[in-house]
Tab-separated table of C-alpha atoms in Angstrom:
chain	number	residue	atom	x	y	z
A	1	MET	CA	0.000	0.000	0.000
A	2	LEU	CA	1.239	3.463	-0.917
A	3	ILE	CA	0.538	6.166	1.659
A	4	TYR	CA	0.195	9.794	0.578
A	5	ALA	CA	-0.150	12.141	3.561
A	6	ASN	CA	-1.092	15.782	3.120
A	7	PRO	CA	1.994	17.818	4.075
A	8	HIS	CA	-0.011	21.063	4.365
A	9	HIS	CA	-3.138	19.901	6.206
A	10	THR	CA	-2.419	21.995	9.320
A	11	LEU	CA	-2.798	25.183	7.250
A	12	HIS	CA	-6.549	24.644	7.388
A	13	ASP	CA	-7.404	25.206	11.037
A	14	GLY	CA	-10.871	26.654	11.554
A	15	ARG	CA	-11.708	28.516	14.715
A	16	HIS	CA	-15.485	28.064	14.859
A	17	GLU	CA	-18.410	26.444	13.091
A	18	MET	CA	-22.165	26.833	13.394
A	19	PHE	CA	-23.382	23.576	14.941
A	20	ARG	CA	-26.973	22.981	16.015
A	21	GLY	CA	-27.668	26.684	16.312
A	22	ARG	CA	-24.538	27.618	18.253
A	23	LEU	CA	-21.095	28.880	17.287
A	24	VAL	CA	-18.739	26.202	18.643
A	25	PRO	CA	-15.074	25.224	18.196
A	26	CYS	CA	-14.552	23.219	15.007
A	27	HIS	CA	-14.922	19.464	15.216
A	28	GLU	CA	-12.717	19.037	12.136
A	29	THR	CA	-9.224	19.799	13.471
A	30	PRO	CA	-5.575	19.155	12.508
A	31	ALA	CA	-5.315	16.701	15.407
A	32	ARG	CA	-7.453	14.230	13.451
A	33	LEU	CA	-4.733	13.520	10.890
A	34	ASP	CA	-1.969	14.005	13.445
A	35	HIS	CA	-3.342	11.023	15.404
A	36	VAL	CA	-3.510	8.912	12.242
A	37	LEU	CA	0.095	9.667	11.341
A	38	ALA	CA	1.216	9.013	14.903
A	39	GLU	CA	-0.528	5.621	14.837
A	40	LEU	CA	1.147	4.808	11.530
A	41	GLY	CA	4.438	5.606	13.227
A	42	ARG	CA	3.668	3.052	15.924
A	43	ARG	CA	2.119	0.512	13.543
A	44	PRO	CA	3.576	1.060	10.080
A	45	VAL	CA	1.351	0.158	7.146
A	46	GLY	CA	2.520	0.689	3.590
A	47	GLU	CA	5.145	2.909	2.038
A	48	ARG	CA	5.057	6.687	2.518
A	49	ARG	CA	5.444	8.848	-0.579
A	50	GLU	CA	5.199	12.562	-1.305
A	51	PRO	CA	2.515	13.542	-3.831
A	52	PRO	CA	3.487	15.701	-6.806
A	53	PRO	CA	1.465	18.910	-7.323
A	54	VAL	CA	-1.986	18.315	-8.738
A	55	PRO	CA	-2.541	19.826	-12.203
A	56	ARG	CA	-5.354	22.342	-12.487
A	57	ALA	CA	-6.743	20.223	-15.337
A	58	ALA	CA	-7.226	17.297	-12.942
A	59	LEU	CA	-9.256	19.489	-10.587
A	60	GLU	CA	-11.375	20.735	-13.481
A	61	ARG	CA	-12.288	17.155	-14.364
A	62	VAL	CA	-14.460	17.270	-11.230
A	63	HIS	CA	-14.943	20.914	-10.184
A	64	ALA	CA	-16.207	23.977	-12.046
A	65	PRO	CA	-13.467	26.477	-12.999
A	66	ARG	CA	-15.247	29.471	-11.463
A	67	TYR	CA	-15.619	27.567	-8.187
A	68	LEU	CA	-11.905	26.746	-8.139
A	69	ASP	CA	-11.097	30.382	-8.896
A	70	PHE	CA	-13.261	31.474	-5.977
A	71	LEU	CA	-11.689	29.043	-3.499
A	72	GLN	CA	-8.172	29.964	-4.551
A	73	GLY	CA	-8.699	33.685	-4.067
A	74	ALA	CA	-11.355	33.754	-1.348
A	75	TRP	CA	-9.108	34.423	1.634
A	76	ASP	CA	-7.363	37.373	0.002
A	77	GLU	CA	-10.759	38.837	-0.906
A	78	TRP	CA	-12.005	38.316	2.647
A	79	VAL	CA	-9.060	40.171	4.161
A	80	ALA	CA	-9.224	42.912	1.516
A	81	LEU	CA	-12.739	43.746	2.724
A	82	ASP	CA	-11.350	44.591	6.170
A	83	PRO	CA	-7.846	43.858	7.505
A	84	ALA	CA	-9.455	42.817	10.798
A	85	ASN	CA	-10.932	39.811	8.972
A	86	ALA	CA	-7.486	38.195	9.098
A	87	ALA	CA	-8.298	37.248	12.700
A	88	LEU	CA	-11.641	35.682	11.740
A	89	ASP	CA	-12.835	32.714	9.700
A	90	ALA	CA	-15.099	33.359	6.722
A	91	LEU	CA	-18.517	31.765	7.206
A	92	PRO	CA	-21.461	32.229	4.814
A	93	SER	CA	-24.693	33.830	5.955
A	94	THR	CA	-26.878	33.918	2.837
A	95	TRP	CA	-27.702	31.276	0.210
A	96	PRO	CA	-29.551	31.083	-3.132
A	97	VAL	CA	-32.291	28.616	-2.233
A	98	ARG	CA	-35.146	27.271	-4.413
A	99	GLY	CA	-36.091	29.597	-7.243
A	100	PHE	CA	-33.045	31.833	-6.825
A	101	ARG	CA	-30.489	32.164	-9.609
A	102	HIS	CA	-27.167	30.313	-9.519
A	103	ASP	CA	-25.906	31.113	-13.003
A	104	VAL	CA	-24.907	34.739	-12.358
A	105	GLU	CA	-21.892	35.106	-10.099
A	106	PRO	CA	-22.395	38.113	-7.787
A	107	GLU	CA	-19.646	40.681	-7.274
A	108	ASN	CA	-20.338	40.884	-3.550
A	109	PHE	CA	-17.992	38.546	-1.646
A	110	ALA	CA	-20.572	37.459	0.956
A	111	ALA	CA	-22.999	36.604	-1.831
A	112	ARG	CA	-20.392	34.511	-3.642
A	113	LEU	CA	-19.432	32.769	-0.409
A	114	GLY	CA	-23.070	31.721	-0.077
A	115	LEU	CA	-23.374	30.821	-3.755
A	116	TYR	CA	-20.585	28.251	-3.419
A	117	SER	CA	-21.564	26.760	-0.053
A	118	TYR	CA	-24.523	25.062	1.571
A	119	ASP	CA	-23.928	25.345	5.319
A	120	ALA	CA	-22.455	27.607	7.980
A	121	GLY	CA	-20.383	24.848	9.529
A	122	THR	CA	-17.463	24.918	7.110
A	123	PRO	CA	-15.130	27.827	7.876
A	124	LEU	CA	-12.858	29.118	5.162
A	125	THR	CA	-9.447	30.068	6.571
A	126	ALA	CA	-6.137	31.509	5.420
A	127	GLY	CA	-4.768	28.066	4.583
A	128	THR	CA	-7.902	26.353	3.299
A	129	TRP	CA	-6.970	26.405	-0.379
A	130	ALA	CA	-3.391	25.228	0.184
A	131	ALA	CA	-4.550	22.361	2.403
A	132	ALA	CA	-7.401	21.307	0.124
A	133	GLU	CA	-5.227	21.466	-3.003
A	134	ALA	CA	-2.514	19.360	-1.334
A	135	GLY	CA	-5.163	16.852	-0.287
A	136	ALA	CA	-6.399	16.633	-3.859
A	137	ALA	CA	-2.813	15.986	-4.921
A	138	CYS	CA	-2.700	13.034	-2.508
A	139	ALA	CA	-5.912	11.579	-3.943
A	140	VAL	CA	-4.833	11.937	-7.568
A	141	ALA	CA	-1.363	10.546	-6.832
A	142	ALA	CA	-2.912	7.570	-5.039
A	143	ALA	CA	-5.131	6.871	-8.039
A	144	HIS	CA	-2.223	7.144	-10.458
A	145	GLY	CA	-0.127	4.750	-8.370
A	146	VAL	CA	-2.885	2.153	-8.385
A	147	ALA	CA	-3.701	2.657	-12.077
A	148	ALA	CA	-0.035	2.230	-13.046
A	149	GLY	CA	0.113	-1.105	-11.251
A	150	ALA	CA	2.724	0.131	-8.792
A	151	THR	CA	0.547	-1.116	-5.936
A	152	ARG	CA	-2.761	-2.883	-5.313
A	153	SER	CA	-3.835	-0.115	-2.958
A	154	ALA	CA	-3.071	3.440	-1.934
A	155	ALA	CA	-4.373	5.803	0.729
A	156	ALA	CA	-4.771	9.574	0.606
A	157	LEU	CA	-4.525	10.627	4.245
A	158	THR	CA	-5.692	14.174	4.227
A	159	ARG	CA	-7.862	16.865	5.651
A	160	PRO	CA	-10.024	18.788	5.085
A	161	PRO	CA	-12.132	15.834	3.934
A	162	GLY	CA	-13.911	15.843	0.592
A	163	HIS	CA	-17.026	13.745	0.062
A	164	HIS	CA	-19.546	16.530	0.743
A	165	ALA	CA	-18.042	18.856	-1.900
A	166	GLY	CA	-19.772	19.020	-5.270
A	167	ALA	CA	-18.843	20.448	-8.633
A	168	ASP	CA	-19.315	24.007	-7.402
A	169	PHE	CA	-20.119	23.898	-3.700
A	170	PHE	CA	-18.459	23.237	-0.354
A	171	GLY	CA	-19.929	22.165	2.966
A	172	GLY	CA	-19.648	19.489	5.620
A	173	TYR	CA	-16.012	20.503	6.228
A	174	CYS	CA	-15.238	19.641	2.561
A	175	PHE	CA	-13.917	21.834	-0.298
A	176	LEU	CA	-12.465	19.522	-2.976
A	177	ASN	CA	-13.908	16.047	-3.428
A	178	ASN	CA	-10.940	13.713	-3.041
A	179	ALA	CA	-12.913	10.508	-3.625
A	180	ALA	CA	-14.373	11.892	-6.850
A	181	LEU	CA	-10.972	13.150	-7.979
A	182	ALA	CA	-9.521	9.690	-7.387
A	183	ALA	CA	-12.378	8.003	-9.238
A	184	GLN	CA	-12.057	10.350	-12.207
A	185	ALA	CA	-8.279	9.911	-12.269
A	186	LEU	CA	-8.730	6.131	-12.366
A	187	ARG	CA	-11.109	6.528	-15.303
A	188	ASP	CA	-8.696	8.858	-17.076
A	189	GLN	CA	-5.884	6.346	-16.524
A	190	GLY	CA	-7.800	3.580	-18.247
A	191	ALA	CA	-10.280	1.987	-15.828
A	192	GLN	CA	-13.512	1.411	-17.749
A	193	LYS	CA	-15.693	1.207	-14.639
A	194	VAL	CA	-15.009	2.528	-11.147
A	195	ALA	CA	-16.988	2.111	-7.932
A	196	VAL	CA	-16.978	4.548	-5.015
A	197	VAL	CA	-18.069	3.059	-1.691
A	198	ASP	CA	-18.599	5.658	1.019
A	199	VAL	CA	-18.553	4.263	4.561
A	200	ASP	CA	-18.643	7.594	6.402
A	201	TYR	CA	-21.511	8.107	8.854
A	202	HIS	CA	-22.728	11.007	6.738
A	203	HIS	CA	-24.021	10.568	3.202
A	204	GLY	CA	-21.551	11.408	0.429
A	205	ASN	CA	-23.864	13.976	-1.154
A	206	GLY	CA	-21.125	15.689	-3.150
A	207	THR	CA	-19.920	12.441	-4.700
A	208	GLN	CA	-23.453	11.369	-5.534
A	209	SER	CA	-24.197	14.675	-7.249
A	210	LEU	CA	-21.007	14.512	-9.321
A	211	PHE	CA	-21.693	11.077	-10.818
A	212	TYR	CA	-25.494	10.880	-10.632
A	213	ASP	CA	-26.025	10.842	-14.409
A	214	ARG	CA	-23.073	8.580	-15.252
A	215	ALA	CA	-22.946	4.815	-15.752
A	216	ASP	CA	-19.159	4.487	-15.618
A	217	VAL	CA	-18.850	5.396	-11.925
A	218	LEU	CA	-21.044	3.549	-9.436
A	219	THR	CA	-21.621	5.444	-6.186
A	220	VAL	CA	-22.672	3.603	-3.029
A	221	SER	CA	-23.084	5.182	0.406
A	222	ILE	CA	-23.812	3.573	3.791
A	223	HIS	CA	-24.858	6.296	6.206
A	224	GLY	CA	-27.186	7.641	8.847
A	225	ASP	CA	-30.798	8.156	7.786
A	226	PRO	CA	-31.024	11.620	6.163
A	227	ARG	CA	-34.409	12.211	7.764
A	228	THR	CA	-32.501	12.827	11.000
A	229	GLU	CA	-28.807	12.993	10.036
A	230	TYR	CA	-26.640	15.504	8.162
A	231	PRO	CA	-26.565	16.373	5.252
A	232	PHE	CA	-30.350	15.778	5.384
A	233	TYR	CA	-31.316	16.677	1.819
A	234	LEU	CA	-29.757	13.741	-0.054
A	235	GLY	CA	-29.077	10.121	0.794
A	236	HIS	CA	-32.517	8.492	0.584
A	237	ALA	CA	-32.849	4.953	-0.731
A	238	ASP	CA	-34.991	6.003	-3.697
A	239	GLU	CA	-32.153	8.091	-5.209
A	240	ARG	CA	-30.944	5.701	-7.891
A	241	GLY	CA	-29.350	7.983	-10.489
A	242	GLU	CA	-30.779	9.612	-13.596
A	243	GLY	CA	-30.370	9.311	-17.351
A	244	GLU	CA	-27.475	7.016	-18.215
A	245	GLY	CA	-26.692	6.853	-14.514
A	246	PHE	CA	-30.023	5.357	-13.474
A	247	GLY	CA	-29.329	2.302	-11.349
A	248	HIS	CA	-25.744	3.399	-10.697
A	249	ASN	CA	-26.338	5.121	-7.363
A	250	LEU	CA	-27.130	3.070	-4.267
A	251	ASN	CA	-27.935	4.616	-0.901
A	252	LEU	CA	-28.122	2.416	2.183
A	253	PRO	CA	-29.411	4.636	5.012
A	254	LEU	CA	-29.418	3.082	8.485
A	255	PRO	CA	-31.029	4.208	11.742
A	256	ALA	CA	-29.204	5.793	14.641
A	257	GLY	CA	-27.861	3.177	17.015
A	258	THR	CA	-26.965	0.667	14.281
A	259	VAL	CA	-24.497	-1.945	15.562
A	260	PHE	CA	-21.719	-3.532	13.549
A	261	ALA	CA	-23.523	-6.781	12.695
A	262	ASP	CA	-26.285	-4.817	10.968
A	263	TRP	CA	-23.887	-2.306	9.438
A	264	ARG	CA	-21.839	-5.156	7.966
A	265	VAL	CA	-24.943	-6.539	6.249
A	266	ALA	CA	-25.193	-3.195	4.441
A	267	LEU	CA	-21.506	-3.352	3.549
A	268	GLN	CA	-21.983	-6.786	1.984
A	269	GLN	CA	-24.926	-5.418	0.009
A	270	ALA	CA	-22.727	-2.533	-1.163
A	271	LEU	CA	-19.909	-4.843	-2.218
A	272	LYS	CA	-22.323	-7.159	-4.029
A	273	ARG	CA	-23.446	-4.160	-6.090
A	274	VAL	CA	-19.790	-3.326	-6.841
A	275	THR	CA	-19.328	-6.866	-8.180
A	276	GLU	CA	-22.449	-6.513	-10.342
A	277	HIS	CA	-21.052	-3.251	-11.702
A	278	ARG	CA	-17.940	-5.165	-12.812
A	279	ALA	CA	-15.734	-2.411	-11.488
A	280	ASP	CA	-12.107	-2.312	-12.559
A	281	ALA	CA	-11.148	-0.268	-9.501
A	282	LEU	CA	-12.569	0.757	-6.138
A	283	VAL	CA	-12.453	4.048	-4.237
A	284	VAL	CA	-13.322	3.895	-0.541
A	285	ALA	CA	-14.410	7.173	1.033
A	286	LEU	CA	-13.152	6.178	4.466
A	287	GLY	CA	-14.894	7.886	7.328
A	288	VAL	CA	-14.559	6.384	10.790
A	289	ASP	CA	-17.220	8.546	12.414
A	290	THR	CA	-19.275	5.337	12.571
A	291	TYR	CA	-17.317	4.729	15.797
A	292	GLU	CA	-19.380	4.330	18.972
A	293	GLY	CA	-17.538	7.211	20.663
A	294	ASP	CA	-17.935	9.784	17.902
A	295	PRO	CA	-19.363	13.043	19.299
A	296	ILE	CA	-21.501	14.010	16.282
A	297	SER	CA	-22.547	10.599	14.909
A	298	ARG	CA	-24.762	7.780	16.166
A	299	PHE	CA	-23.625	4.346	15.003
A	300	ARG	CA	-22.056	1.854	17.413
A	301	LEU	CA	-18.989	0.352	15.751
A	302	ALA	CA	-16.045	-0.610	17.969
A	303	SER	CA	-12.374	-0.142	17.123
A	304	ALA	CA	-11.863	-3.855	16.399
A	305	ASP	CA	-14.657	-3.745	13.818
A	306	TYR	CA	-12.523	-1.609	11.522
A	307	LEU	CA	-10.069	-4.481	11.057
A	308	THR	CA	-12.967	-6.566	9.747
A	309	ILE	CA	-14.041	-3.754	7.413
A	310	GLY	CA	-10.550	-3.664	5.960
A	311	ARG	CA	-10.562	-7.419	5.395
A	312	ASP	CA	-14.013	-7.290	3.782
A	313	LEU	CA	-12.851	-4.595	1.372
A	314	ALA	CA	-9.690	-6.539	0.552
A	315	ALA	CA	-11.796	-9.582	-0.342
A	316	MET	CA	-13.013	-7.680	-3.412
A	317	ARG	CA	-9.523	-8.150	-4.904
A	318	LEU	CA	-9.770	-4.815	-6.699
A	319	PRO	CA	-7.214	-2.040	-7.119
A	320	THR	CA	-8.292	0.229	-4.274
A	321	VAL	CA	-7.816	3.875	-3.296
A	322	PHE	CA	-8.758	5.087	0.182
A	323	THR	CA	-9.560	8.744	0.833
A	324	MET	CA	-9.762	9.925	4.434
A	325	GLU	CA	-13.118	11.434	5.337
A	326	GLY	CA	-14.798	11.986	8.722
A	327	GLY	CA	-14.110	10.874	12.271
A	328	TYR	CA	-14.366	13.249	15.226
A	329	ALA	CA	-13.494	11.098	18.225
A	330	VAL	CA	-10.065	12.566	17.723
A	331	GLU	CA	-8.011	10.418	20.082
A	332	ALA	CA	-9.453	7.212	18.609
A	333	MET	CA	-9.113	8.389	15.021
A	334	GLY	CA	-5.653	6.942	14.478
A	335	VAL	CA	-6.408	3.462	15.807
A	336	ASN	CA	-9.690	3.180	13.913
A	337	LEU	CA	-8.413	4.345	10.546
A	338	VAL	CA	-5.161	2.394	10.681
A	339	ASN	CA	-7.159	-0.679	11.666
A	340	VAL	CA	-8.952	-0.472	8.307
A	341	LEU	CA	-5.679	-0.178	6.413
A	342	GLU	CA	-4.076	-2.995	8.427
A	343	GLY	CA	-7.108	-5.216	7.936
A	344	PHE	CA	-6.982	-4.545	4.211
A	345	GLU	CA	-3.307	-5.476	4.068
A	346	GLN	CA	-4.044	-8.693	5.960
A	347	GLY	CA	-6.944	-9.581	3.648
């Protein structure tokens, strides 16, 4: 397994997020990846490599150019409005909801911040672009390593995470969709069919939206029921894709309190669909916020269960790319995520 770790992830370090009606310290912190890397130091898995810079063209295979332009320049615009903003995070406060126009990009910075986002829980900071771009580089490099046959598997260990980001929107702590970038890179490197399996507690709404009308990339997500769980507005079982993509999106929502035995049944259903898709390669959007101790999620998986998940994924015998997604029980993050990678290597 090749391991690509984001060398610039600490540059994205939000101060506050809006969570359940209150401004609170961010749940998505640099310590999440720090614990993973520390655990890898204690329990080495794979070979560490540095990712090369990601070409802009690779980002544009997934994200809209005007969205990328906005993200890249947003912090400088924010500070130019008022030098005092340098001590604050940028959070949106207005959004173009149903019936509002999205095609015209406003000149007003606050309006554009809302145009390209969907929640107030994803702070944009001085280092957001650098960290997100470096994370995308990890995902694309991991995909290229697998596609070239240099390894059966590769992991992009990075934050901010990515699976909630769409073609032209951020939210859910995500700015660039690393799983989608990896899937598209695998396609561009010759894989005829790719499957993305998202095992994060929260539905991969960004990934679903990016591939919803495509038959070449199957998207499967196992997650908390969107009637009660973030991101709420996508992730229902009746969302099956559209046009050429009909039948190529599978959502497996589960109730709060789901234990591993029941969760694993859903995983087997997901992997059966991957086999039916005849995928040439697999991308795993690896969130470990399914853990029983996670502060913002409500499944009941134990640390040992992640070893089994890794072995189950390895049994697919597919070239596999992992992208690091959620997990907010920070001190347990390293053990849980490395357990998946170790289980995969044992499988």
